[in-house]
Short mmCIF file of C-alpha atoms in Angstrom, two decimals:
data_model
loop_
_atom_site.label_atom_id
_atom_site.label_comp_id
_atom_site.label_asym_id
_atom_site.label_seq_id
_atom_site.Cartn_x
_atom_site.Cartn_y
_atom_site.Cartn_z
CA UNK A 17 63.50 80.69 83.98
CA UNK A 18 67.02 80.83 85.31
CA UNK A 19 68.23 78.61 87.58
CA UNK A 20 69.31 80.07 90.86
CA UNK A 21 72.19 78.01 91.39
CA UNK A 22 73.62 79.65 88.39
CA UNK A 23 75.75 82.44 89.61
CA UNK A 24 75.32 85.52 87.67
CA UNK A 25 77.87 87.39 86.27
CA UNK A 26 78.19 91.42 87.49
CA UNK A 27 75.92 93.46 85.06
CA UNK A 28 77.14 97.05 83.54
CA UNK A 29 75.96 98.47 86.92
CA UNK A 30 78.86 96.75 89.07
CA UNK A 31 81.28 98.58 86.91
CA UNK A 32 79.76 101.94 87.00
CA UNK A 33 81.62 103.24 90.56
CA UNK A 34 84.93 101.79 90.23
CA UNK A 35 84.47 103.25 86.76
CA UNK A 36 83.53 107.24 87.84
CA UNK A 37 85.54 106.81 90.72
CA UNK A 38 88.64 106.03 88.19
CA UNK A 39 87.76 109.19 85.61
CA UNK A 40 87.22 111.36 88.53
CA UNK A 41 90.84 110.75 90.02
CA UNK A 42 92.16 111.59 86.40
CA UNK A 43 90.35 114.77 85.67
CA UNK A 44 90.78 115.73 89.26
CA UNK A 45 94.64 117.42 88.73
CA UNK A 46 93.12 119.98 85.56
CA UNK A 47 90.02 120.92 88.02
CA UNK A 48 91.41 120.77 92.03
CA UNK A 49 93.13 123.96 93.03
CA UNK A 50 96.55 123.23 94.11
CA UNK A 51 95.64 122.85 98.06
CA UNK A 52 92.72 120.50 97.29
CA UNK A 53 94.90 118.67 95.30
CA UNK A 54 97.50 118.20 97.83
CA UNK A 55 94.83 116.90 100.05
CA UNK A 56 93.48 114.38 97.54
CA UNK A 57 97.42 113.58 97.25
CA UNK A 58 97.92 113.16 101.05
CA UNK A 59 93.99 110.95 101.27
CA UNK A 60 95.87 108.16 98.78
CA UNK A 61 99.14 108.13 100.77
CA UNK A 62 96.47 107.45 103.57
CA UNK A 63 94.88 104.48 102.17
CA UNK A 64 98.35 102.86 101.34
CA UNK A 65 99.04 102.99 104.59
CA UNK A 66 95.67 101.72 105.95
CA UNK A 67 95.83 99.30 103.57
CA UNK A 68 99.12 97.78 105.36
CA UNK A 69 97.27 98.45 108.55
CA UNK A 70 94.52 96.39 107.40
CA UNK A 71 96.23 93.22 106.40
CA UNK A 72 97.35 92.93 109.93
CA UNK A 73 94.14 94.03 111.77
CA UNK A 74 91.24 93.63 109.62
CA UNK A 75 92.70 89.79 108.14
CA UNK A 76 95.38 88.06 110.55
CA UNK A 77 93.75 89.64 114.21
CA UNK A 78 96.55 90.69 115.07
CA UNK A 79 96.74 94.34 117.15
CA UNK A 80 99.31 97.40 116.21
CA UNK A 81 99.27 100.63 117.74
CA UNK A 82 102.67 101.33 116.46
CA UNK A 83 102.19 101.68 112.73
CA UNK A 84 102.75 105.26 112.95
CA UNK A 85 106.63 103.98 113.48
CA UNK A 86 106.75 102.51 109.99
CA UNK A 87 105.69 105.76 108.48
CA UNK A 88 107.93 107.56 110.32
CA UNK A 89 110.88 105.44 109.28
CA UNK A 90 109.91 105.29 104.88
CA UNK A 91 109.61 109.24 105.37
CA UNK A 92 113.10 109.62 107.11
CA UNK A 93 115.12 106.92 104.83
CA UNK A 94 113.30 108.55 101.86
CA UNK A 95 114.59 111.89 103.25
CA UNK A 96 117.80 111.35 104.42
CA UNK A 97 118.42 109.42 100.93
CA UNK A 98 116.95 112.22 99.25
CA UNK A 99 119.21 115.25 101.31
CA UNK A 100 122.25 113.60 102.51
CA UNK A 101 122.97 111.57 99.42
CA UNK A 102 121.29 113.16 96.63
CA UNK A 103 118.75 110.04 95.43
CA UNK A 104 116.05 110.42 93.22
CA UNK A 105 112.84 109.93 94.69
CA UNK A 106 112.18 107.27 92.39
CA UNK A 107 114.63 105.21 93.87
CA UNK A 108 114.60 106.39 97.65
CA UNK A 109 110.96 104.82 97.75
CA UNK A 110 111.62 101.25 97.48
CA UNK A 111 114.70 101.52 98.62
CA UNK A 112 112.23 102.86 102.09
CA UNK A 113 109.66 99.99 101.39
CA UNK A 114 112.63 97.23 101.55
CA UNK A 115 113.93 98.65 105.03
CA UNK A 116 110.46 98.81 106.51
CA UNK A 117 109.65 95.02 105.30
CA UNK A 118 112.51 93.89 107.43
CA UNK A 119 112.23 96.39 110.30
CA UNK A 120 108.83 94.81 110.29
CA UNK A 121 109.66 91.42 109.99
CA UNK A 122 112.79 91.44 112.66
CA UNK A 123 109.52 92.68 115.08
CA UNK A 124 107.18 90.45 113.76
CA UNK A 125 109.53 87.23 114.98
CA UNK A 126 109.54 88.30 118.84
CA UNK A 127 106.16 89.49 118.71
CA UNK A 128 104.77 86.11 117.95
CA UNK A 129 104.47 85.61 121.19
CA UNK A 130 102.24 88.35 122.20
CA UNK A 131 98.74 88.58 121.61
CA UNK A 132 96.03 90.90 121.74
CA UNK A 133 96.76 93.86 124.26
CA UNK A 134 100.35 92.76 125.15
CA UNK A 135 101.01 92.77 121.16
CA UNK A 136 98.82 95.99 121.46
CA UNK A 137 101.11 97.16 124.28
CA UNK A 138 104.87 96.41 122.42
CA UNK A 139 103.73 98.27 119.54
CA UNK A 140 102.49 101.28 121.44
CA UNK A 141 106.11 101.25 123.21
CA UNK A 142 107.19 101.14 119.21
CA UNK A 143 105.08 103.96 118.17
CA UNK A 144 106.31 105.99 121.16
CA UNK A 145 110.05 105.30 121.11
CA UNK A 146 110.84 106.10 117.61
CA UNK A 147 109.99 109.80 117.39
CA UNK A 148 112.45 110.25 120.80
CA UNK A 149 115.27 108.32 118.50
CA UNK A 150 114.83 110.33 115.69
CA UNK A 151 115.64 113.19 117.95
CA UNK A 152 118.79 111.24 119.59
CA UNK A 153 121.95 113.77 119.87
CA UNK A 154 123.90 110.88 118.25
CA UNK A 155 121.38 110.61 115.20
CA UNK A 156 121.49 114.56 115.02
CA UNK A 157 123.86 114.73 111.91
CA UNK A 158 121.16 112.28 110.33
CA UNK A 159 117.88 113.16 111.02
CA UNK A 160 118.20 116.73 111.69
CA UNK A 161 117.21 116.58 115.14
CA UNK A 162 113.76 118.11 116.14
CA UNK A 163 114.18 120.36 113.22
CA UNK A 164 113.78 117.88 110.95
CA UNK A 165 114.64 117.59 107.25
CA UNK A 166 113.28 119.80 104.46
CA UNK A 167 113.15 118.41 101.20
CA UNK A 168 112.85 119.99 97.37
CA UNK A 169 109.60 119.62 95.37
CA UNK A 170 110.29 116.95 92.70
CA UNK A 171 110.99 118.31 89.33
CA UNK A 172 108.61 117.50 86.38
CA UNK A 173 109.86 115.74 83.72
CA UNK A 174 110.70 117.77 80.84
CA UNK A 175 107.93 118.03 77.90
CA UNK A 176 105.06 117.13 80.56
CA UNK A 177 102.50 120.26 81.02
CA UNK A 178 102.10 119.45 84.33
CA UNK A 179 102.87 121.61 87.51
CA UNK A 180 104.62 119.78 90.36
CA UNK A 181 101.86 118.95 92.06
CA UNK A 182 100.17 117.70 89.57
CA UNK A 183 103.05 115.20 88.97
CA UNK A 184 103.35 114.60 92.32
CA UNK A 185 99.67 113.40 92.17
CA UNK A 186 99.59 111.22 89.32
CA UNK A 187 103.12 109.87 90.54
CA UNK A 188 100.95 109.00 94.07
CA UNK A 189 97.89 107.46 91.71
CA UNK A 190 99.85 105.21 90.33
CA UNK A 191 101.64 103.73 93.02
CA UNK A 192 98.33 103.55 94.85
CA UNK A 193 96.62 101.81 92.30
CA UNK A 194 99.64 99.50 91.96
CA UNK A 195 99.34 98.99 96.02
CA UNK A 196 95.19 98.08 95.88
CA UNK A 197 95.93 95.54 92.97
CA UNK A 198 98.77 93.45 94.99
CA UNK A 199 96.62 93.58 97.85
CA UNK A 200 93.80 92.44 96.59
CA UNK A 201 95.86 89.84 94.62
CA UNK A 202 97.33 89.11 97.99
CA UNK A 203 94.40 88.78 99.93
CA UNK A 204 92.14 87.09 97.44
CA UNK A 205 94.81 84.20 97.29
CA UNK A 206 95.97 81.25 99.67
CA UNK A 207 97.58 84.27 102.03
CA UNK A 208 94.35 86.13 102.68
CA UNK A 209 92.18 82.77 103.45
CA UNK A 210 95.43 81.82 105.93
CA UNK A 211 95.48 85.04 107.15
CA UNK A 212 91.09 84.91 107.69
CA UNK A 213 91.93 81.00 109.08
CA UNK A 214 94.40 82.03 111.59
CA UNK A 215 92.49 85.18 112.57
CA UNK A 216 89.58 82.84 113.22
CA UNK A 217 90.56 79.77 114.36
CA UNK A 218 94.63 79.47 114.80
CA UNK A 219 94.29 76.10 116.77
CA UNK A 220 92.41 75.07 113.69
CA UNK A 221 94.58 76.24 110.95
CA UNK A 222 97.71 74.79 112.42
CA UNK A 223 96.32 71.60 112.32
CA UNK A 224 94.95 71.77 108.40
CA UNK A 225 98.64 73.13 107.69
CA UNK A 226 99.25 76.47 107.71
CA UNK A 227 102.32 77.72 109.15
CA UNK A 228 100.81 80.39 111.54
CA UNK A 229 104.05 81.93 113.07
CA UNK A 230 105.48 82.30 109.30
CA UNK A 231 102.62 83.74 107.80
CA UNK A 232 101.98 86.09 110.90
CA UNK A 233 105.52 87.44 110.14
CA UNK A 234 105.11 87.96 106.82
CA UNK A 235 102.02 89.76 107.39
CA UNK A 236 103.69 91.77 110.14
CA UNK A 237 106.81 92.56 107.36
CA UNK A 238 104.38 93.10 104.36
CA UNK A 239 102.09 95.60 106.53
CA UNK A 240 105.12 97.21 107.47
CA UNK A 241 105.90 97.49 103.83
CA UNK A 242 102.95 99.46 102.85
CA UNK A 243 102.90 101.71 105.30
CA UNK A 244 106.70 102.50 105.02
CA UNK A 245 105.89 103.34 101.38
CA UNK A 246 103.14 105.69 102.52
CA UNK A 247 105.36 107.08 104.71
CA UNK A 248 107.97 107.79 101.94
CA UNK A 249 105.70 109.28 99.74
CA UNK A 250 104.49 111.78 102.72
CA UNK A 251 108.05 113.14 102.67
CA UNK A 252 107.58 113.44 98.67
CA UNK A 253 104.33 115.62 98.86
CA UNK A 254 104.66 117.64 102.12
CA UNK A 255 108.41 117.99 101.52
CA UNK A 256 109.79 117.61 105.23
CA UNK A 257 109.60 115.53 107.95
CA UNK A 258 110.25 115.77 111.45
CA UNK A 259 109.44 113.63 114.70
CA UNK A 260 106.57 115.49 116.25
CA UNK A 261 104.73 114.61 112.52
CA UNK A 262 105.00 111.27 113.51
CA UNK A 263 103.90 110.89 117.17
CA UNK A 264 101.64 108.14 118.67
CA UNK A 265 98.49 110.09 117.05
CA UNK A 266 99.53 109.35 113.82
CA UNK A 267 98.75 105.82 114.94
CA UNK A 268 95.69 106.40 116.50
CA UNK A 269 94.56 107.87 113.32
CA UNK A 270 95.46 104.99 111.58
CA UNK A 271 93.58 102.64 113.08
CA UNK A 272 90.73 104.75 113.33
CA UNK A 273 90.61 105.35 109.50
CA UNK A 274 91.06 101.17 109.58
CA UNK A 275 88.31 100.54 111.41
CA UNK A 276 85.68 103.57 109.94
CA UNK A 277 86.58 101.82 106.50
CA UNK A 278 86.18 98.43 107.17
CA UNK A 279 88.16 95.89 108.76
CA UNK A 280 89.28 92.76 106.79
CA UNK A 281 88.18 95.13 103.18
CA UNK A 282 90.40 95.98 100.74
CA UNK A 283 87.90 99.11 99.69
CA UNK A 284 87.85 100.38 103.15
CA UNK A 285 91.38 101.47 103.20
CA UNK A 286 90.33 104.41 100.53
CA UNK A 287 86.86 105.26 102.45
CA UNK A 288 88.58 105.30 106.06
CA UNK A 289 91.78 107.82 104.47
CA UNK A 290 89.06 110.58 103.11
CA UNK A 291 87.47 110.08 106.33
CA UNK A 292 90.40 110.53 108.47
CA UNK A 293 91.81 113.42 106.11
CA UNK A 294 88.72 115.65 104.58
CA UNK A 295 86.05 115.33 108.16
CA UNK A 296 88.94 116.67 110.51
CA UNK A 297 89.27 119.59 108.32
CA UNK A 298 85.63 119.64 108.09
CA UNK A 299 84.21 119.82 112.10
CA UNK A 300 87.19 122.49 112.20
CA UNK A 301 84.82 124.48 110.05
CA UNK A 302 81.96 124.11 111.95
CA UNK A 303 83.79 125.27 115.49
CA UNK A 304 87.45 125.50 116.20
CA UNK A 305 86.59 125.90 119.83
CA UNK A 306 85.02 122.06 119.81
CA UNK A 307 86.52 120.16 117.29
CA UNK A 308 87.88 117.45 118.77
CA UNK A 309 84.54 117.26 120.67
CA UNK A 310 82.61 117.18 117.82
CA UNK A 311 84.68 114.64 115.98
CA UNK A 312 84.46 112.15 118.89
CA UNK A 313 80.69 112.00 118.77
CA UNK A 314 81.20 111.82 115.20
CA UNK A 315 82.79 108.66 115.44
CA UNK A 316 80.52 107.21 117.68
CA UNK A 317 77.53 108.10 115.58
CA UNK A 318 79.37 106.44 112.17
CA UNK A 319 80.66 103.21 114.19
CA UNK A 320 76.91 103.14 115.64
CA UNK A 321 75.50 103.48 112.50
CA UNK A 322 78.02 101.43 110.31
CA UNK A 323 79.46 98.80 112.87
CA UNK A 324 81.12 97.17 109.65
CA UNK A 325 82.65 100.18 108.55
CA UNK A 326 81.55 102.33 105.29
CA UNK A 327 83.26 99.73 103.19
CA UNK A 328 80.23 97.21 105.00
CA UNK A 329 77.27 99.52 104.50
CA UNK A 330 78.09 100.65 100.94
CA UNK A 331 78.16 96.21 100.52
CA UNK A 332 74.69 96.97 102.24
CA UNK A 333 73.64 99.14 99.94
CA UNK A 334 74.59 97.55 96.29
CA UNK A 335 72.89 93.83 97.41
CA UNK A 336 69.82 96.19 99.00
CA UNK A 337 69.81 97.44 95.23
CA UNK A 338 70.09 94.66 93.43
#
């Protein structure tokens, strides 16, 4: 008889959905049709982005309505990288990730000393000023202006069999896979049990150590970073940008697919982007003349149901299993 102080170590059956859910995203680009895959393409850029959103919600506390900024500035320095000085895409990306981890740092330092709706409030002013810069007369020759920028598809490699949005996709799959690994590296280290600390008790984590207004920063510059990336990818697969794609919705949305996921989950990111990208398209279906109607009570019903987010009741689930 086993002892039950004995942890036990995660039977075949732990590995079975991360396993189907990883041979379904590689057989999905020689099955999807071309406009389902673009939607499965655009659902991953989602979860990098919520999974930026995340680290500063769901783990440090801390309140952005502005996140839809970040976005909007890795799609435009991806694009105007891309158009005005003929980058690769390849290299335009990080080149967007580095310039949204210090856009987000240089805002993290001042708003240190906000908290919870005034922090809320500066990044809603964020979220809201940007798209009226991007359409700034002086910016014009930059940004395009409300017009916007349109971009080339990427070219595929030569030898691969692939179409270009195939490429596109697998390109996307790997960078999010690469993105859910740091995180959970991240998070499952000294950061994320500073970052849970601080959320919970900041009086309390000072005193055992932890530098709270550096680590809030960071968290503030790495979120930025993540979402800046989704951002530059969005300009990748839909192939233009301009500032009415990036209006304070775009934020709203954000933190809605944050919390239907999960807050303070590394998993919800991915359940909260096919929420916010398939079930729009979805209630549209079922009546154009109500959708946004429909999808409110929708929400209601799931946060109701799932007050932890689907990232919480699928936990539920497995340990109701077991």
């Amino acid at each position: 008889m086993s002892s039950p102080l004995v942890a036990r170590k995660p039977g075949a059956a732990a590995w079975l959905l991360p396993c189907a859910i990883a041979a379904a995203a590689l057989v999905l680009p020689l099955v999807a049709p071309g406009f389902y895959l673009f939607q499965a393409t655009l659902a991953m850029i989602y979860a990098i982005a919520l999974l930026g959103l995340n680290m500063l919600v769901g783990y440090s506390g801390q309140i952005s309505l502005g996140h839809g900024a970040f976005f909007a500035v890795g799609a435009y320095t991806t694009a105007i990288l891309v158009d005005h000085f003929a980058a690769p895409g390849w290299a335009a990306i990080p080149m967007a990730a580095v310039l949204c981890f210090v856009v987000g740092f240089a805002f993290g330092l001042p708003a240190l000393r906000l908290e919870g709706h005034y922090l809320a409030l500066a990044t809603f002013a964020l979220a809201v000023a940007v798209p009226q810069l991007l359409k700034w007369k002086a910016l014009e020759d930059w940004t395009g202006g409300v017009q916007g920028i349109l971009l080339a598809k990427p070219e595929v490699p030569a030898g691969l069999p692939l179409s270009p949005d195939q490429w596109l996709y697998l390109c996307v799959l790997a960078i999010t896979l690469l993105a859910f690994v740091a995180a959970r590296n991240l998070l499952g280290g000294r950061l994320g049990r500073a970052l849970v600390a601080i959320r919970e008790q900041p009086i309390a984590a000072a005193a055992m150590g932890v530098d709270v207004p550096g680590i809030k920063t960071l968290t503030f510059g790495i979120s930025a970073l993540y979402t800046g990336v989704a951002g530059a990818l969005s300009a990748m697969v839909v192939q233009f940008v301009s500032p009415d794609s990036f209006n304070f919705f775009l934020s709203i949305t954000l933190i809605i697919g944050v919390v239907i996921g999960g807050l303070g989950t590394v998993g919800g990111a991915l359940y909260g982007a096919v929420f916010i990208q398939f079930v729009p398209n979805l209630v549209d279906q079922v009546s154009k003349s109500a959708t946004w109607a429909i999808y409110g009570v929708l929400l209601i019903v799931v946060v109701f149901l799932m007050p932890s987010g689907i990232e919480g009741a699928v936990r539920r689930l497995v340990r109701g299993r077991r």
